[in-house]
PDB file of C-alpha atoms in Angstrom:
ATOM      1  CA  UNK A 136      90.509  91.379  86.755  1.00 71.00           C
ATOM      2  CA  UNK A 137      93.751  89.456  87.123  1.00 90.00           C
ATOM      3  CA  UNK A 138      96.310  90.412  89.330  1.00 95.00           C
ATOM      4  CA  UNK A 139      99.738  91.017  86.975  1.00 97.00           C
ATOM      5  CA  UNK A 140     102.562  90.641  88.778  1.00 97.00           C
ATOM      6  CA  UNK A 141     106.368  90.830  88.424  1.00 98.00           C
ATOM      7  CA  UNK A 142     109.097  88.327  90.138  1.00 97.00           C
ATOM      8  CA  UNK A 143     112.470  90.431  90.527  1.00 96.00           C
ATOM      9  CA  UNK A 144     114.884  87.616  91.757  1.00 94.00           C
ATOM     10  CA  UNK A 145     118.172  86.623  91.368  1.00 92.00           C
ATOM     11  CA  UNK A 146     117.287  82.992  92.566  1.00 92.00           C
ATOM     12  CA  UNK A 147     115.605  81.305  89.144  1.00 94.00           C
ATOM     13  CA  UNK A 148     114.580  78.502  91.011  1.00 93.00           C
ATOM     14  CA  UNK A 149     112.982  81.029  93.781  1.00 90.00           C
ATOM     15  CA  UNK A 150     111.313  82.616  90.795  1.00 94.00           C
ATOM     16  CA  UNK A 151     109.764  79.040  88.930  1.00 95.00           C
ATOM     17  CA  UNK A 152     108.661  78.133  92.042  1.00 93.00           C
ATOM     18  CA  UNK A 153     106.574  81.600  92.692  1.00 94.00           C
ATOM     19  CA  UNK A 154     105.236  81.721  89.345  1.00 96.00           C
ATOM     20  CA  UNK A 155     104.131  78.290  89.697  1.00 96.00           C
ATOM     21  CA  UNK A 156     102.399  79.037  92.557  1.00 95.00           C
ATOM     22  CA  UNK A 157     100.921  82.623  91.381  1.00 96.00           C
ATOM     23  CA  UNK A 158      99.981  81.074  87.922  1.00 95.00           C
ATOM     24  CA  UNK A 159      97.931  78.442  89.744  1.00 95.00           C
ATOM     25  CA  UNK A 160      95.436  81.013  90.930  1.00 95.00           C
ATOM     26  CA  UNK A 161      92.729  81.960  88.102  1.00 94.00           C
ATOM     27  CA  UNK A 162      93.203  85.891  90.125  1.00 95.00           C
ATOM     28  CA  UNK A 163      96.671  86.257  89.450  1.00 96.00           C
ATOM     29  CA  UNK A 164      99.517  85.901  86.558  1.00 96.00           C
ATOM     30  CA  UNK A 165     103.029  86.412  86.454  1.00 97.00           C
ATOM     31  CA  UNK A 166     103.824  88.798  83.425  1.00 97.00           C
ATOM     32  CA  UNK A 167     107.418  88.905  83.574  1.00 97.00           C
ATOM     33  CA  UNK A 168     110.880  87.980  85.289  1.00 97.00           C
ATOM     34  CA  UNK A 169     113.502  89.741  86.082  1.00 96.00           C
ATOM     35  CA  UNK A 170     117.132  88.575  87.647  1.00 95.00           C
ATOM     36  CA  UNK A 171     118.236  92.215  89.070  1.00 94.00           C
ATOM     37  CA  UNK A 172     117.377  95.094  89.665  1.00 94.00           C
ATOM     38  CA  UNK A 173     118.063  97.424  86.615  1.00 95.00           C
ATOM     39  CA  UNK A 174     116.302  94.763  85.002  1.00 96.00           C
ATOM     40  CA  UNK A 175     112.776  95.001  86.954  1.00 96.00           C
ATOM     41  CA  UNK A 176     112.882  98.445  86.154  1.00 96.00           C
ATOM     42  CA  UNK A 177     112.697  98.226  82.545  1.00 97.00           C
ATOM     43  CA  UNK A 178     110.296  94.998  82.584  1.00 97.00           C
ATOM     44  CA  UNK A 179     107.634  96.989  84.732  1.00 97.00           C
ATOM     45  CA  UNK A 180     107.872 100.151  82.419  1.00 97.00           C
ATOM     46  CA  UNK A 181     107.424  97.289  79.927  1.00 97.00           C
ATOM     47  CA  UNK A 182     104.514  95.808  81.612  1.00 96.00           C
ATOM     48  CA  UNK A 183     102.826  98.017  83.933  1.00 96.00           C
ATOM     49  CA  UNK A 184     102.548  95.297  86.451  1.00 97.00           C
ATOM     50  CA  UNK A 185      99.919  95.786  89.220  1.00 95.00           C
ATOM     51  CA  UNK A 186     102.808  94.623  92.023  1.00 96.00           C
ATOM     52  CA  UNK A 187     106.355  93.471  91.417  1.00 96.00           C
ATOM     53  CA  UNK A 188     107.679  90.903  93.828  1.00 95.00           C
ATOM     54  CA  UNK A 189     111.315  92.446  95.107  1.00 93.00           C
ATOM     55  CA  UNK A 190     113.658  90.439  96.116  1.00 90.00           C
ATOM     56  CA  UNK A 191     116.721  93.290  98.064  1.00 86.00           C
ATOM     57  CA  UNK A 192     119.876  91.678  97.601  1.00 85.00           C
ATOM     58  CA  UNK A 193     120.183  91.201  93.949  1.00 89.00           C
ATOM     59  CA  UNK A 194     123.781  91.602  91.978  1.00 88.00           C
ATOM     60  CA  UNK A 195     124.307  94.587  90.498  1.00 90.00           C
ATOM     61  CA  UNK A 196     121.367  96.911  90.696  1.00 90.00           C
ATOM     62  CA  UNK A 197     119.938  95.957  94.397  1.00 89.00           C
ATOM     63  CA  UNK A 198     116.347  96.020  95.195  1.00 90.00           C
ATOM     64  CA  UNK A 199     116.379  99.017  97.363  1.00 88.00           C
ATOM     65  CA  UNK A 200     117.588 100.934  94.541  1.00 92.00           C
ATOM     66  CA  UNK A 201     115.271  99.752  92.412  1.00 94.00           C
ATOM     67  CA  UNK A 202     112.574 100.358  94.805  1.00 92.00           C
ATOM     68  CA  UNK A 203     113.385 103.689  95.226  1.00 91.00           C
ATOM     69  CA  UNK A 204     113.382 104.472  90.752  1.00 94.00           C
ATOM     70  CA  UNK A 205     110.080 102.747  90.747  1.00 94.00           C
ATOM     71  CA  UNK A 206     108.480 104.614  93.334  1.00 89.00           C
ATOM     72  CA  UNK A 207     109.698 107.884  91.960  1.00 88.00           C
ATOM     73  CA  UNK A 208     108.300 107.098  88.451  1.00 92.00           C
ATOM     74  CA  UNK A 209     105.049 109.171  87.786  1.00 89.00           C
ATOM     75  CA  UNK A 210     104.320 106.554  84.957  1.00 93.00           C
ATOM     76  CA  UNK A 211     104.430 103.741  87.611  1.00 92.00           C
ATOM     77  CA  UNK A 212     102.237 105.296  90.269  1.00 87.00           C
ATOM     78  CA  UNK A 213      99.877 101.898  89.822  1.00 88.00           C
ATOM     79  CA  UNK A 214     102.595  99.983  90.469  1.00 93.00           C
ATOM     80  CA  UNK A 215     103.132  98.440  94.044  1.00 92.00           C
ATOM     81  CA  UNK A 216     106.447  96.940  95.175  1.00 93.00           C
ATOM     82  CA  UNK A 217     106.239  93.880  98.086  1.00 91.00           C
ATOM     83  CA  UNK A 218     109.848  93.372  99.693  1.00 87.00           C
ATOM     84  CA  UNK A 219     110.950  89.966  99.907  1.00 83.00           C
ATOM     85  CA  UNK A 220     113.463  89.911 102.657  1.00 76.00           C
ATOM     86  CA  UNK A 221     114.617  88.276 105.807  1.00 68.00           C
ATOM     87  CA  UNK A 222     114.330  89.715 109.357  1.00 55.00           C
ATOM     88  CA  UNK A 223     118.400  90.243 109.246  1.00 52.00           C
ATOM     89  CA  UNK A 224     117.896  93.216 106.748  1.00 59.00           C
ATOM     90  CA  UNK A 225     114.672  95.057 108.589  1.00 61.00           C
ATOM     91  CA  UNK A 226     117.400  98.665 107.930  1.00 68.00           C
ATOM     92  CA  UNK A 227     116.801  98.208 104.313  1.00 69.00           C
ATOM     93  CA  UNK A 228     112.970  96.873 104.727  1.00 66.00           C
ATOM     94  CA  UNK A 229     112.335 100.256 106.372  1.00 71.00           C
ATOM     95  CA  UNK A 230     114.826 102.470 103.591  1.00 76.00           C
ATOM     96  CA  UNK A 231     112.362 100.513 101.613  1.00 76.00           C
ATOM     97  CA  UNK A 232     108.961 101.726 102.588  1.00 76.00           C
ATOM     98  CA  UNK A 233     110.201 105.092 103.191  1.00 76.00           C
ATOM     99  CA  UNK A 234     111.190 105.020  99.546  1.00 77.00           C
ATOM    100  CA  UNK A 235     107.430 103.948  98.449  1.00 82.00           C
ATOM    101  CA  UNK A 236     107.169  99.899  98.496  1.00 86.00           C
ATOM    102  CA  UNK A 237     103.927  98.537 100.230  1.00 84.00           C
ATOM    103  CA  UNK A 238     104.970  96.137 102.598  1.00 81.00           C
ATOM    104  CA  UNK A 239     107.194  92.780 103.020  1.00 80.00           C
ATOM    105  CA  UNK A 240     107.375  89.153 103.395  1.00 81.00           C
ATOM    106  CA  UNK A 241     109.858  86.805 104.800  1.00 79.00           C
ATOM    107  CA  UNK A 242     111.555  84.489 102.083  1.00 80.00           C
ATOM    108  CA  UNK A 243     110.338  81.234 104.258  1.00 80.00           C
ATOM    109  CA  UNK A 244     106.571  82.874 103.686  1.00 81.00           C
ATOM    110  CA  UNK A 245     103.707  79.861 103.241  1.00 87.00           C
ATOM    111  CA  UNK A 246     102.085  79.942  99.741  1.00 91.00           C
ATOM    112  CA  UNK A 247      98.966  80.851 101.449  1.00 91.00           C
ATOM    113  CA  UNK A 248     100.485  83.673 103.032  1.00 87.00           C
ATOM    114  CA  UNK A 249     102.315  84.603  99.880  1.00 89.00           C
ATOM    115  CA  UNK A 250      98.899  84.918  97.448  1.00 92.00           C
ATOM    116  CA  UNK A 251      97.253  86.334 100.705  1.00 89.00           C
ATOM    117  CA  UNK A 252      99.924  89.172 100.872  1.00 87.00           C
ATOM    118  CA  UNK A 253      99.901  89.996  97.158  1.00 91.00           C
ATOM    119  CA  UNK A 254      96.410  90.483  97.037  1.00 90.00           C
ATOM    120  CA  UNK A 255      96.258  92.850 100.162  1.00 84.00           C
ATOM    121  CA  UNK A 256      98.649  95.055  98.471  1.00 86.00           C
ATOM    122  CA  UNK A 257      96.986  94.984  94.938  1.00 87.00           C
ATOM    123  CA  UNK A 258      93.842  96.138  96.667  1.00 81.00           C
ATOM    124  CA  UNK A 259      95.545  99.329  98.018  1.00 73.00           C
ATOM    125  CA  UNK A 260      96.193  97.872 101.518  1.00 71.00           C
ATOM    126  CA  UNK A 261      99.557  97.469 103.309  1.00 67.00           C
ATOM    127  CA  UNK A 262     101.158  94.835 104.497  1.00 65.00           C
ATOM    128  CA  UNK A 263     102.044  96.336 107.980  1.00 60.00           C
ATOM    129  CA  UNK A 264     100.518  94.378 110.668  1.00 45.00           C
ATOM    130  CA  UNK A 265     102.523  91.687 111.886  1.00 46.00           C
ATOM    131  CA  UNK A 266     103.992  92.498 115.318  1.00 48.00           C
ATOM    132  CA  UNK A 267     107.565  92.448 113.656  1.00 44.00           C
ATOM    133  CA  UNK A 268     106.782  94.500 111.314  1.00 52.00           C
ATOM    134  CA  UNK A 269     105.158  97.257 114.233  1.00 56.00           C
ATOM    135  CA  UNK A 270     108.885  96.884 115.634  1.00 58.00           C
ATOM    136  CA  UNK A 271     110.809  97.284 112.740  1.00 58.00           C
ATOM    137  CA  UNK A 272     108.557 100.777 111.912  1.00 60.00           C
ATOM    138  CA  UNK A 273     109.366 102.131 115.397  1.00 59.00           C
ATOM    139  CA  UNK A 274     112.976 101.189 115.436  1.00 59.00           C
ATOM    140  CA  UNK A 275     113.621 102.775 111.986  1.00 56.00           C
ATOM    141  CA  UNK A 276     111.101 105.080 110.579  1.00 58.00           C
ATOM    142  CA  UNK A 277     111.093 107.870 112.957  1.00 56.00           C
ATOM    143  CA  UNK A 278     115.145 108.653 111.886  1.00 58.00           C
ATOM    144  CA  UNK A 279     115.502 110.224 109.130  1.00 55.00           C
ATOM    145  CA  UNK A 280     117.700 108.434 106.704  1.00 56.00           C
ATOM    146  CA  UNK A 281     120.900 109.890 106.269  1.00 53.00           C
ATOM    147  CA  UNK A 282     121.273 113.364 103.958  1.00 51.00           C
ATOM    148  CA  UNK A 283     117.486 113.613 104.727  1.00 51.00           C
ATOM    149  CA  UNK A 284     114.549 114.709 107.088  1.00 50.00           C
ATOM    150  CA  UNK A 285     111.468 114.289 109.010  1.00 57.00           C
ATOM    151  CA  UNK A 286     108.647 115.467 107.416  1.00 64.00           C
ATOM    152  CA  UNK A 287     107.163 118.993 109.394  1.00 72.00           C
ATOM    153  CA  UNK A 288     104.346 118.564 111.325  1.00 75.00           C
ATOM    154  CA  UNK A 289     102.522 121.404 109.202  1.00 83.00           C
ATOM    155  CA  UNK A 290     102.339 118.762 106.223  1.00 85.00           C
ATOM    156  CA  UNK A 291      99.429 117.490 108.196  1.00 91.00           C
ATOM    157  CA  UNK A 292      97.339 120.928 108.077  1.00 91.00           C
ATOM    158  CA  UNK A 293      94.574 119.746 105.357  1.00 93.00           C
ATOM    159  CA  UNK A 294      93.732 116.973 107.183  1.00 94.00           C
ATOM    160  CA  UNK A 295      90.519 117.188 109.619  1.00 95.00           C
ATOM    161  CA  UNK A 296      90.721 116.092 113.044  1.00 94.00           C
ATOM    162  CA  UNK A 297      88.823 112.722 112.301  1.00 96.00           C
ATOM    163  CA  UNK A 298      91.399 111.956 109.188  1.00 95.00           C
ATOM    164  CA  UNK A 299      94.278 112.586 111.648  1.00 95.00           C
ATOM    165  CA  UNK A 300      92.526 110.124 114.599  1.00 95.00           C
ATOM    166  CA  UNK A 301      92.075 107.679 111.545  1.00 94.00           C
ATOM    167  CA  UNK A 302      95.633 107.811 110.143  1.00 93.00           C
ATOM    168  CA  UNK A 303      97.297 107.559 113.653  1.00 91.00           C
ATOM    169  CA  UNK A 304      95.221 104.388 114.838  1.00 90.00           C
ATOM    170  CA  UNK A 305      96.126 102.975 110.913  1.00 86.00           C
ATOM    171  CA  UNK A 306      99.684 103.924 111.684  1.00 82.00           C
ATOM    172  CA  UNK A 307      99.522 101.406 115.264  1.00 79.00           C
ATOM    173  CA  UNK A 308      98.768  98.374 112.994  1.00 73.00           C
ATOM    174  CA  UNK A 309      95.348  99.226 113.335  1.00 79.00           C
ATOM    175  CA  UNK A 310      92.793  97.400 110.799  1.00 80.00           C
ATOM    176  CA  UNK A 311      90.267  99.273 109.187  1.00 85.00           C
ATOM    177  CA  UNK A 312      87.289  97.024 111.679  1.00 86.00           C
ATOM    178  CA  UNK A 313      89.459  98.116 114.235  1.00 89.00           C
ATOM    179  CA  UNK A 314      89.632 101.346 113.736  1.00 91.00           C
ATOM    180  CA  UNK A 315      85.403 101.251 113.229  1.00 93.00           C
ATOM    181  CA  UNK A 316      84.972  99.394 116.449  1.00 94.00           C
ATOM    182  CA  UNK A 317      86.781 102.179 118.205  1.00 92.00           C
ATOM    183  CA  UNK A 318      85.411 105.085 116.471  1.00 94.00           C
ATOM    184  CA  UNK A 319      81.992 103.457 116.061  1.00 93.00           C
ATOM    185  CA  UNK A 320      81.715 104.268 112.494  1.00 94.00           C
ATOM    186  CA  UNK A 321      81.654 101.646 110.098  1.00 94.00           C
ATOM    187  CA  UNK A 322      84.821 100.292 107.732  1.00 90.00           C
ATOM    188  CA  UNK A 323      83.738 101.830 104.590  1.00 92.00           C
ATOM    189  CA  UNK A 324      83.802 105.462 106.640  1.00 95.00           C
ATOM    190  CA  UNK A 325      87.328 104.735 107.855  1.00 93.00           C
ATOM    191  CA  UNK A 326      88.084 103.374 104.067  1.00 90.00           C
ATOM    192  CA  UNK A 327      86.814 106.654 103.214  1.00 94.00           C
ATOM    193  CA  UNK A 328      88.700 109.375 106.085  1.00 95.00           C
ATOM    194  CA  UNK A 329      91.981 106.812 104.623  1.00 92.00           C
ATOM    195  CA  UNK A 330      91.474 107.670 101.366  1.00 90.00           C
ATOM    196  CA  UNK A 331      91.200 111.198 101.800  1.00 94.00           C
ATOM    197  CA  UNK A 332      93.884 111.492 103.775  1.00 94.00           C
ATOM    198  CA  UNK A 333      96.249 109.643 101.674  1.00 90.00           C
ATOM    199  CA  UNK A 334      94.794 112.077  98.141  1.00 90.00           C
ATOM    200  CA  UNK A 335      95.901 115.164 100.884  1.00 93.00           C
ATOM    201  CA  UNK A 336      99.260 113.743 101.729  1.00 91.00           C
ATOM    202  CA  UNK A 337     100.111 112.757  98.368  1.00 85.00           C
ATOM    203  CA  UNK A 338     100.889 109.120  99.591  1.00 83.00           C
ATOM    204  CA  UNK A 339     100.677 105.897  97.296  1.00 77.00           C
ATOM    205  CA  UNK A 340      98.815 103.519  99.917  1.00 77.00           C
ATOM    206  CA  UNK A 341      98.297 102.845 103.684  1.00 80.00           C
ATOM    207  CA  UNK A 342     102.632 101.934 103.776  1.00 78.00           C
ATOM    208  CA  UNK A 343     103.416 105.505 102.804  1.00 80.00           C
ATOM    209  CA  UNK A 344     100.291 106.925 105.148  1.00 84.00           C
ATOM    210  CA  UNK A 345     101.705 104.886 108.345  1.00 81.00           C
ATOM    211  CA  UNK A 346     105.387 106.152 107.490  1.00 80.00           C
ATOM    212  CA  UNK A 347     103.808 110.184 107.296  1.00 85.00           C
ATOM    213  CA  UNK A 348     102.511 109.429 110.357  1.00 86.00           C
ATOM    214  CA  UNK A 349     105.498 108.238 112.162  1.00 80.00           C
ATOM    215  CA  UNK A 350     107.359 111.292 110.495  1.00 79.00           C
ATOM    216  CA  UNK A 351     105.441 114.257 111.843  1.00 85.00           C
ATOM    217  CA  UNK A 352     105.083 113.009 114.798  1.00 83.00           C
ATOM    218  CA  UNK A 353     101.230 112.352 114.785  1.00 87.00           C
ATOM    219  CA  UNK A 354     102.314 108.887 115.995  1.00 81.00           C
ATOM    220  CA  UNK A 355     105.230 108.058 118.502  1.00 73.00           C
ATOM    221  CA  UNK A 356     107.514 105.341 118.592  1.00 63.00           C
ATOM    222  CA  UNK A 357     107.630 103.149 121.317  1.00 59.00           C
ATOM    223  CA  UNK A 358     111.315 102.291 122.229  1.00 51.00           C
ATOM    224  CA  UNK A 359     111.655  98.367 121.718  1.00 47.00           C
ATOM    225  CA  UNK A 360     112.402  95.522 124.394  1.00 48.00           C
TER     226      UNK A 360
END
């Protein structure tokens, strides 16, 4: 089945150029466009797009906030938001994925890398492992954000000892044949222990699994150089 995706940018030559690019790929269409954030919001309850590419600073109605309304939306819980950003706003990158989005790119991202990263985040995955990325979760996602808090250790209870191993080597940057070579188990078991620990936490995908992790203190940040 076709990937649907939405383009929330302010930049319409950003956006022709992306849905060029996505509309080349017999996988994937572009469904909609939107120039702000208010207005990705309605378009996706329009569309029910599998991911909508966020740009964060939009005019009026940014794409954090946005973000955050889409994520809270029971009627969008199929939905998946990719950040585009640059490394100069990792704060709101990591407001972001605490708020539900899946992952980011860089705005200077290949086109390979681009249809690469959209596809690992329709599939359930997050985009999470780039070194910078590791740096940006330790820097920021252990603080709570302000007027909020960590999540208690307790909400990890359900989870058996092997989901817990699982989760924490996922929430290191770990890849599922990774995580298998270390356990000795195969991918499809760690697939598995993933997906039951995400149903138990209540989390979207793997971003929202790593960020539970860093939370309640299953995983701990290491300070960065």
């Amino acid at each position: 089945m076709s990937i649907r995706v939405l383009l929330a940018d302010d930049q319409a030559l950003l956006r022709a150029t992306f849905r060029i690019l996505i509309d080349s790929c017999p996988d994937m269409q572009v469904v909609a466009e939107a120039s702000d954030g208010a207005e990705a919001v309605e378009l996706a309850r329009a569309h029910r797009p599998d991911i909508v590419l966020m740009d964060i600073r939009m005019p009026g109605t940014d794409g954090l906030t946005a973000t955050s309304v889409l994520c809270a939306d029971p009627e969008l819980s199929a939905t998946r938001v990719l950040i585009l950003t640059t490394f100069e706003t990792e704060d709101y990158v990591a407001q972001a994925l605490r708020a539900g989005a899946s992952g980011f790119l860089g705005k200077d991202v290949t086109a390979d890398t681009l249809l690469s990263g959209l596809r690992t985040v329709a599939s359930g995955e997050a985009l999470l492992s780039p070194g910078a990325t590791r740096s940006l979760i330790t820097r920021f996602l252990t603080a709570p954000a302000p007027g909020t808090h960590l999540a208690p250790p307790e909400r990890l209870a359900d989870l058996t000892t092997r989901e817990r191993e699982v989760m924490a080597l996922a929430a290191e940057g770990r890849s599922n044949a990774e995580i298998a070579d270390d356990l000795t188990v195969s991918p499809l078991t760690v697939r598995t222990h993933i997906h039951r620990a995400m149903t138990k936490l209540g989390a979207r995908d793997r971003a929202q699994l790593v960020v539970i992790a860093y939370q309640t203190g299953l995983v701990r940040a290491v300070p960065p150089r």
